[in-house]
Amino acid sequence: MSEPETRHLSISLDEPHSSVTPHWRRILWAIALAVAFVLSILAVVRGGYIGPDYPMHLSRLIQWPKIFDFAATNPPIYYLLGHPLFLLVGPTNSFPITLSILQVAINLVALWYFFCYTQPRFASTIVHSALCLFLAFLPARIIHAATIGPDSMTVPLFVLLLFVLNKVLLDETSPLWNAALLGFALSVAVWVKYSFMALIPTLLVVFFFLWTNRRWKFERLLAICVLSLALPFALSIHSFWASTRAHGYNTEKHWLQKGVPPDMTYRDLLSVKANDLRLFRAPEYFKREILRSHQHSYLGLSHMGVFTDPMNLFQELSVPQNIGRVLIPDQKTRRAWKTPVMSASMYLGIIWTASALVGTVWLLLSALRRLVKGDLEPEHITMLLGVAYFLLMFLPIPFVHGGALFGYWTPRLILPALLSFFLAAFLFIDTKIVRSSERIAYAVAFLVAVQCTIEAVMLI
């Protein structure tokens, strides 16, 4: 597979006579994000903020002593930043609704900047616009931007890190305060979601190859590593030390006891199974039929999670909303007509999952080659960080307690990686398929429009 070509000249799709000018392109982005915002608000008002572990997240948000509870699964910053909003709004149901709407708005702003970040990497404006539309309505992204919990902030933090890292890596004369800014941003990310720890060794490797190829002085390499990695590394070590003292989830309770077989093995993670066809019926997560050991592959379950609402998080809440009441996703019900709509979303989504698989391999190989040469482009940086984030969540699954039962396959755990994978998918389409045919570009845009329409109907 050849490397993505460096783009200095645009092809005919970007010429002034193109039907998608830069002005109208941004109008399209704004319309797509506005519609996604309306869909999210409608869902939030009917209880869309209630997601996995909602009672635990809510208790840590409203009770000060629980904010710095290192026995829990998540670090403190999400709860620390959410607590002042609770003090401002008060102990009413307006608090989780307000917090959820704020999360949605932050995610949409981050998505706008991701569109700006990726736009120069595409030769075809139409294909890039299709990517933007695709990500704006991607069910896994929309749903988990609204549900209460730290997962809602992973996409904004990932996009922030991309912009800051871009300043450090692509500008050889970048001042050291940019490295310090990167260290601060990564520290915040690590203390919002521990998964961002995967970026620490990845960045260390990237810095090493830049040092060898750009002939930095060793003092500059050391300064960049210390300023950008020391604080997030220290926070990671402290968190695990504190979790060990508290006998917490991350050091003890997540993991299988000796002699207990895993309910998801590497065979389940790396293969595709005949039973995966049953997932195209869009089953409901809490009816337990999809949670049995070794019944489905990771790929099949993830595909379902990306393109449907398996936990019914954006569906109807069957009990009254009340901040003082225990509310869980099991209490939500799905209208019968939505199941075939979700099934249609999965079938059409095969195109994008297949494109993501091929595009990820293609772009990752290119990124590794360019890394060795010390000549990384933004799409390579995005891919390296996304894959590192994904592997930290993917590889330990056979060693955790209840990998299938407790949903370690759910896409909410890999949202930043999904951005990278689908970016690779559309870059592959742009570079290898569309480059010689404007008609194919329009066909891709049409298929994305159909996909997004189905998803909007599913989530409304």
Coordinates of C-alpha atoms in Angstrom, one line a residue:
M1 CA 0.0 0.0 0.0
S2 CA 1.4 3.3 -0.9
E3 CA 1.6 6.4 1.3
P4 CA -0.9 9.2 1.2
E5 CA 0.3 11.8 -1.2
T6 CA 1.3 15.2 0.1
R7 CA -1.3 17.6 -1.3
H8 CA -0.1 21.0 -2.5
L9 CA -2.6 21.4 -5.5
S10 CA -6.3 20.8 -5.4
I11 CA -8.1 18.7 -8.0
S12 CA -11.1 19.8 -9.9
L13 CA -13.6 19.3 -7.1
D14 CA -12.0 22.2 -5.2
E15 CA -11.9 24.6 -8.1
P16 CA -14.0 27.8 -7.9
H17 CA -16.6 26.3 -10.3
S18 CA -17.1 23.4 -8.0
S19 CA -20.6 23.0 -6.5
V20 CA -19.1 22.9 -3.0
T21 CA -17.3 26.2 -2.5
P22 CA -15.5 26.9 0.8
H23 CA -18.3 29.2 1.8
W24 CA -21.0 26.7 1.3
R25 CA -18.9 24.0 2.8
R26 CA -18.9 25.7 6.2
I27 CA -22.6 26.4 5.9
L28 CA -23.1 22.7 5.4
W29 CA -21.0 22.0 8.6
A30 CA -23.0 24.5 10.5
I31 CA -26.4 23.0 9.4
A32 CA -25.3 19.5 10.2
L33 CA -24.0 20.4 13.7
A34 CA -27.2 22.5 14.4
V35 CA -29.4 19.5 13.5
A36 CA -27.3 17.2 15.6
F37 CA -27.6 19.7 18.5
V38 CA -31.4 19.8 18.2
L39 CA -31.5 16.0 18.1
S40 CA -29.4 15.8 21.2
I41 CA -31.5 18.4 23.1
L42 CA -34.7 16.5 22.3
A43 CA -33.1 13.3 23.6
V44 CA -31.7 15.0 26.7
V45 CA -35.0 16.5 27.7
R46 CA -36.6 13.0 27.7
G47 CA -33.7 11.5 29.7
G48 CA -30.9 11.0 27.2
Y49 CA -28.4 12.1 29.8
I50 CA -28.9 8.8 31.7
G51 CA -26.2 6.4 30.5
P52 CA -24.0 3.7 31.9
D53 CA -23.1 4.1 35.6
Y54 CA -25.3 7.3 35.8
P55 CA -26.0 7.0 39.6
M56 CA -22.3 6.7 40.3
H57 CA -21.4 9.7 38.1
L58 CA -24.2 11.8 39.6
S59 CA -23.1 11.0 43.2
R60 CA -19.5 12.0 42.4
L61 CA -20.7 15.2 40.8
I62 CA -22.9 16.4 43.7
Q63 CA -21.0 15.1 46.7
W64 CA -17.7 16.8 47.3
P65 CA -16.0 14.0 49.3
K66 CA -16.5 11.6 46.4
I67 CA -14.8 13.8 43.8
F68 CA -11.3 12.6 44.6
D69 CA -12.3 9.0 45.1
F70 CA -9.4 7.0 43.6
A71 CA -11.1 3.7 44.3
A72 CA -13.6 4.5 41.5
T73 CA -13.0 3.8 37.8
N74 CA -12.5 7.4 36.7
P75 CA -10.2 10.3 37.8
P76 CA -11.5 13.5 39.4
I77 CA -11.3 16.4 36.9
Y78 CA -14.7 15.8 35.2
Y79 CA -16.4 15.8 38.6
L80 CA -14.4 18.7 39.9
L81 CA -15.4 20.9 36.9
G82 CA -19.1 19.7 37.1
H83 CA -19.5 20.3 40.8
P84 CA -19.6 24.2 40.5
L85 CA -22.5 23.8 38.0
F86 CA -24.3 21.7 40.5
L87 CA -23.8 24.4 43.2
L88 CA -25.1 27.0 40.7
V89 CA -28.1 25.1 39.4
G90 CA -29.0 23.3 42.6
P91 CA -30.3 19.8 43.5
T92 CA -33.0 19.7 40.8
N93 CA -33.3 17.8 37.6
S94 CA -32.2 20.9 35.7
F95 CA -28.6 20.1 36.8
P96 CA -28.0 16.9 34.7
I97 CA -30.0 18.3 31.8
T98 CA -27.9 21.5 31.8
L99 CA -24.7 19.6 32.2
S100 CA -25.6 17.3 29.3
I101 CA -26.5 20.2 27.0
L102 CA -23.2 21.8 27.9
Q103 CA -21.4 18.6 27.0
V104 CA -23.1 18.4 23.7
A105 CA -22.2 22.0 22.9
I106 CA -18.5 21.4 23.8
N107 CA -18.4 18.3 21.6
L108 CA -19.9 20.1 18.6
V109 CA -17.4 22.9 18.9
A110 CA -14.6 20.3 19.1
L111 CA -16.0 18.6 16.0
W112 CA -16.0 21.9 14.1
Y113 CA -12.3 22.3 14.8
F114 CA -11.7 18.7 13.8
F115 CA -13.3 19.5 10.5
C116 CA -11.0 22.5 10.1
Y117 CA -8.0 20.4 11.1
T118 CA -8.7 17.6 8.6
Q119 CA -9.9 19.7 5.6
P120 CA -6.5 20.5 4.1
R121 CA -5.7 16.8 4.0
F122 CA -8.4 16.1 1.4
A123 CA -8.2 16.7 -2.3
S124 CA -12.0 16.4 -2.7
T125 CA -14.1 18.9 -0.9
I126 CA -17.1 16.7 -1.5
V127 CA -15.5 13.7 0.3
H128 CA -14.4 15.8 3.2
S129 CA -17.9 17.3 3.5
A130 CA -19.2 13.7 3.5
L131 CA -16.9 12.9 6.4
C132 CA -18.1 15.9 8.3
L133 CA -21.7 15.0 7.8
F134 CA -20.9 11.4 8.8
L135 CA -19.2 12.3 12.1
A136 CA -21.9 14.9 13.0
F137 CA -24.6 12.2 13.0
L138 CA -22.6 9.1 14.0
P139 CA -24.9 7.5 16.7
A140 CA -22.1 6.5 19.1
R141 CA -20.7 10.0 19.1
I142 CA -24.0 11.8 19.5
I143 CA -25.3 9.5 22.2
H144 CA -22.2 9.5 24.4
A145 CA -21.6 13.3 24.0
A146 CA -24.9 13.7 25.9
T147 CA -24.7 11.0 28.6
I148 CA -23.4 12.1 31.9
G149 CA -19.8 10.8 32.5
P150 CA -16.2 11.4 31.5
D151 CA -16.5 9.6 28.2
S152 CA -18.4 12.7 27.0
M153 CA -15.2 14.7 27.1
T154 CA -12.8 12.4 25.4
V155 CA -13.4 13.7 21.8
P156 CA -12.9 17.4 22.8
L157 CA -9.8 16.6 24.7
F158 CA -8.4 14.5 21.8
V159 CA -9.0 17.3 19.3
L160 CA -7.4 19.8 21.7
L161 CA -4.3 17.5 21.9
L162 CA -4.1 17.3 18.1
F163 CA -4.0 21.0 17.8
V164 CA -1.4 21.5 20.5
L165 CA 0.7 18.6 19.3
N166 CA 0.6 20.0 15.8
K167 CA 2.4 23.1 17.0
V168 CA 5.1 21.1 18.7
L169 CA 5.8 18.5 16.0
L170 CA 5.3 20.3 12.7
D171 CA 7.1 23.5 13.6
E172 CA 10.8 22.7 14.1
T173 CA 11.4 26.1 15.8
S174 CA 8.4 25.8 18.1
P175 CA 9.1 27.5 21.4
L176 CA 9.3 25.2 24.5
W177 CA 6.2 26.8 26.0
N178 CA 4.2 24.9 23.4
A179 CA 5.6 21.7 24.9
A180 CA 4.5 22.9 28.3
L181 CA 1.0 23.6 27.0
L182 CA 1.0 20.0 25.6
G183 CA 2.0 18.7 29.0
F184 CA -0.9 20.6 30.7
A185 CA -3.5 19.5 28.1
L186 CA -2.4 15.9 28.4
S187 CA -2.4 16.0 32.2
V188 CA -6.0 17.3 32.1
A189 CA -6.9 14.5 29.6
V190 CA -5.3 11.8 31.8
W191 CA -7.2 13.1 34.8
V192 CA -10.5 13.1 32.9
K193 CA -10.1 9.6 31.4
Y194 CA -7.2 7.3 32.3
S195 CA -7.3 6.0 28.7
F196 CA -5.2 9.0 27.6
M197 CA -2.2 7.4 29.4
A198 CA -1.7 5.5 26.2
L199 CA -0.5 8.7 24.5
I200 CA 2.4 9.1 26.9
P201 CA 4.7 6.3 25.5
T202 CA 3.4 7.0 22.0
L203 CA 4.6 10.6 22.2
L204 CA 7.9 9.5 23.7
V205 CA 8.5 7.3 20.6
V206 CA 7.5 10.2 18.3
F207 CA 9.8 12.6 20.1
F208 CA 12.7 10.1 19.8
F209 CA 12.4 9.7 16.0
L210 CA 12.0 13.5 15.6
W211 CA 15.2 13.9 17.6
T212 CA 17.1 11.5 15.4
N213 CA 15.9 12.8 12.1
R214 CA 15.7 16.6 12.8
R215 CA 19.0 16.5 14.7
W216 CA 17.7 18.3 17.7
K217 CA 20.2 18.9 20.5
F218 CA 19.8 16.4 23.3
E219 CA 18.9 19.3 25.6
R220 CA 15.9 20.2 23.4
L221 CA 14.7 16.6 23.4
L222 CA 15.0 16.4 27.1
A223 CA 13.2 19.7 27.7
I224 CA 10.3 18.7 25.4
C225 CA 9.9 15.3 27.0
V226 CA 10.0 16.7 30.5
L227 CA 7.6 19.6 29.8
S228 CA 5.1 17.5 27.8
L229 CA 5.2 14.1 29.6
A230 CA 6.5 14.5 33.1
L231 CA 3.3 15.9 34.7
P232 CA 0.8 13.5 33.0
F233 CA 3.2 10.6 33.8
A234 CA 3.3 11.7 37.5
L235 CA -0.5 12.0 37.7
S236 CA -0.8 8.5 36.2
I237 CA 1.5 7.0 38.7
H238 CA -0.2 8.8 41.6
S239 CA -3.6 7.6 40.5
F240 CA -2.6 4.0 40.4
W241 CA -0.8 4.4 43.8
A242 CA -3.9 5.9 45.3
S243 CA -6.1 3.2 43.7
T244 CA -3.9 0.5 45.2
R245 CA -4.2 2.0 48.6
A246 CA -8.0 2.2 48.3
H247 CA -8.2 -1.3 46.7
G248 CA -9.9 0.4 43.7
Y249 CA -11.3 -0.8 40.4
N250 CA -8.3 0.1 38.3
T251 CA -5.8 -2.0 40.3
E252 CA -7.9 -4.8 41.6
K253 CA -11.7 -5.1 40.8
H254 CA -11.5 -4.7 37.0
W255 CA -9.3 -7.8 36.6
L256 CA -10.1 -11.5 36.5
Q257 CA -9.4 -13.6 39.5
K258 CA -6.8 -16.3 39.1
G259 CA -8.4 -19.5 37.6
V260 CA -11.5 -17.7 36.3
P261 CA -11.8 -18.0 32.5
P262 CA -12.5 -14.8 30.5
D263 CA -15.8 -14.3 28.7
M264 CA -14.0 -12.6 25.8
T265 CA -10.8 -14.1 24.5
Y266 CA -8.4 -12.9 21.8
R267 CA -10.2 -15.3 19.4
D268 CA -13.4 -13.3 20.1
L269 CA -11.5 -10.1 19.6
L270 CA -9.8 -11.0 16.3
S271 CA -12.3 -13.1 14.5
V272 CA -15.7 -12.7 12.9
K273 CA -18.5 -15.1 13.9
A274 CA -21.6 -16.5 12.2
N275 CA -23.6 -15.3 15.2
D276 CA -22.7 -11.8 14.4
L277 CA -25.4 -11.9 11.7
R278 CA -28.0 -11.9 14.6
L279 CA -26.7 -8.5 15.7
F280 CA -28.1 -7.0 12.5
R281 CA -31.5 -7.4 14.1
A282 CA -30.4 -4.6 16.4
P283 CA -31.0 -6.4 19.7
E284 CA -31.4 -4.4 23.0
Y285 CA -28.4 -4.6 25.3
F286 CA -30.3 -5.0 28.5
K287 CA -32.3 -8.0 27.3
R288 CA -29.0 -9.8 27.8
E289 CA -29.1 -11.9 24.6
I290 CA -26.0 -10.2 23.3
L291 CA -24.0 -10.5 26.6
R292 CA -23.4 -14.2 26.6
S293 CA -19.8 -15.4 26.6
H294 CA -18.1 -16.1 23.3
Q295 CA -21.3 -15.6 21.2
H296 CA -20.2 -12.6 19.2
S297 CA -17.0 -11.0 17.9
Y298 CA -15.6 -7.7 19.1
L299 CA -16.0 -6.3 15.6
G300 CA -19.6 -7.3 15.3
L301 CA -20.5 -5.9 18.7
S302 CA -18.6 -2.7 18.1
H303 CA -20.3 -2.2 14.7
M304 CA -23.7 -2.5 16.3
G305 CA -22.7 -0.1 19.0
V306 CA -21.4 2.5 16.5
F307 CA -24.4 2.5 14.2
T308 CA -27.3 1.8 16.6
D309 CA -28.5 2.6 20.1
P310 CA -28.2 -0.8 21.8
M311 CA -28.6 0.5 25.3
N312 CA -31.7 2.6 24.3
L313 CA -29.9 5.7 25.8
F314 CA -31.8 8.1 23.4
Q315 CA -35.1 6.3 23.7
E316 CA -38.1 6.8 26.0
L317 CA -37.6 6.8 29.8
S318 CA -40.4 4.7 31.4
V319 CA -40.3 6.4 34.8
P320 CA -40.4 10.1 35.9
Q321 CA -37.1 12.0 35.9
N322 CA -36.0 13.0 39.4
I323 CA -32.5 13.8 40.6
G324 CA -33.2 12.0 43.9
R325 CA -34.3 8.8 42.2
V326 CA -32.1 5.9 41.0
L327 CA -32.3 6.1 37.2
I328 CA -30.6 3.5 34.9
P329 CA -30.7 2.8 31.2
D330 CA -32.7 -0.4 31.8
Q331 CA -35.7 1.8 32.5
K332 CA -35.7 3.0 28.9
T333 CA -37.9 1.5 26.2
R334 CA -37.6 1.4 22.4
R335 CA -40.5 1.9 20.1
A336 CA -41.0 -1.2 18.0
W337 CA -40.6 0.7 14.6
K338 CA -37.2 1.9 15.5
T339 CA -35.6 -1.5 15.6
P340 CA -35.8 -2.1 11.8
V341 CA -34.5 1.5 11.3
M342 CA -31.5 0.6 13.5
S343 CA -31.0 -2.6 11.5
A344 CA -30.9 -0.6 8.3
S345 CA -28.3 1.7 9.8
M346 CA -26.2 -1.4 10.6
Y347 CA -26.5 -2.8 7.1
L348 CA -25.5 0.5 5.4
G349 CA -22.8 1.0 8.0
I350 CA -21.0 -2.1 6.6
I351 CA -19.6 0.2 3.9
W352 CA -18.0 2.6 6.5
T353 CA -16.8 -0.2 8.8
A354 CA -15.1 -2.0 5.9
S355 CA -13.6 1.3 4.7
A356 CA -12.3 2.1 8.2
L357 CA -10.6 -1.3 8.4
V358 CA -8.9 -0.9 5.1
G359 CA -8.1 2.8 5.6
T360 CA -6.7 2.3 9.1
V361 CA -4.2 -0.4 7.9
W362 CA -3.2 1.8 4.9
L363 CA -2.8 5.0 7.0
L364 CA -1.1 3.3 9.9
L365 CA 1.5 1.8 7.7
S366 CA 2.1 5.1 6.1
A367 CA 2.3 6.8 9.6
L368 CA 4.9 4.3 10.7
R369 CA 7.0 4.8 7.6
R370 CA 6.8 8.6 8.0
L371 CA 7.5 8.3 11.7
V372 CA 10.8 6.5 11.0
K373 CA 11.7 9.3 8.6
G374 CA 10.6 12.0 11.1
D375 CA 8.2 13.5 8.6
L376 CA 4.7 13.3 10.1
E377 CA 1.7 15.0 8.7
P378 CA -1.5 15.8 10.8
E379 CA -3.3 12.7 9.6
H380 CA -0.4 10.5 10.7
I381 CA -0.4 12.0 14.1
T382 CA -4.1 11.5 14.4
M383 CA -3.7 7.9 13.4
L384 CA -0.8 7.1 15.8
L385 CA -2.6 8.6 18.8
G386 CA -6.0 7.0 17.9
V387 CA -4.5 3.6 17.5
A388 CA -2.6 3.9 20.8
Y389 CA -5.8 4.9 22.6
F390 CA -7.7 2.0 21.0
L391 CA -5.0 -0.6 21.9
L392 CA -5.0 0.4 25.6
M393 CA -8.8 -0.4 25.7
F394 CA -8.7 -3.4 23.3
L395 CA -5.8 -5.6 24.3
P396 CA -6.6 -6.0 28.1
I397 CA -10.2 -7.2 27.5
P398 CA -9.3 -11.0 27.9
F399 CA -7.9 -10.1 31.4
V400 CA -10.8 -8.1 32.7
H401 CA -13.8 -9.3 34.7
G402 CA -16.9 -9.6 32.5
G403 CA -15.5 -8.2 29.3
A404 CA -18.6 -9.2 27.4
L405 CA -21.1 -8.9 30.3
F406 CA -20.0 -5.4 31.3
G407 CA -19.6 -4.1 27.8
Y408 CA -15.9 -3.5 27.4
W409 CA -16.5 -3.6 23.7
T410 CA -18.8 -0.6 23.7
P411 CA -17.7 2.3 21.4
R412 CA -18.0 4.9 24.2
L413 CA -14.6 3.6 25.4
I414 CA -12.8 4.3 22.1
L415 CA -14.5 7.5 20.8
P416 CA -11.2 9.3 20.0
A417 CA -10.0 6.2 18.1
L418 CA -13.3 6.2 16.1
L419 CA -12.4 9.7 14.8
S420 CA -9.0 8.4 13.6
F421 CA -10.5 5.3 12.0
F422 CA -13.2 7.1 10.1
L423 CA -10.8 9.8 9.1
A424 CA -8.6 7.0 7.6
A425 CA -11.7 5.6 5.8
F426 CA -12.6 8.8 4.1
L427 CA -8.9 9.6 3.3
F428 CA -8.6 6.2 1.7
I429 CA -11.7 6.9 -0.4
D430 CA -10.4 10.3 -1.3
T431 CA -6.9 9.2 -2.3
K432 CA -7.5 5.8 -3.8
I433 CA -11.0 5.8 -5.2
V434 CA -12.4 9.3 -5.8
R435 CA -9.2 11.0 -7.2
S436 CA -10.2 10.2 -10.9
S437 CA -14.0 10.5 -10.7
E438 CA -16.2 13.2 -9.5
R439 CA -19.2 10.9 -9.9
I440 CA -17.8 8.6 -7.2
A441 CA -17.4 11.5 -4.9
Y442 CA -21.1 12.4 -5.3
A443 CA -22.1 8.7 -4.8
V444 CA -20.1 8.6 -1.5
A445 CA -21.8 11.9 -0.4
F446 CA -25.2 10.4 -1.3
L447 CA -24.6 7.2 0.7
V448 CA -23.5 9.3 3.7
A449 CA -26.6 11.4 3.4
V450 CA -28.8 8.3 3.4
Q451 CA -26.9 6.9 6.4
C452 CA -27.3 10.2 8.3
T453 CA -31.0 10.4 7.5
I454 CA -31.5 6.9 8.9
E455 CA -29.6 7.7 12.0
A456 CA -31.5 10.9 12.6
V457 CA -34.8 9.0 12.4
M458 CA -33.4 6.4 14.8
L459 CA -32.4 9.0 17.4
I460 CA -35.3 11.4 17.2

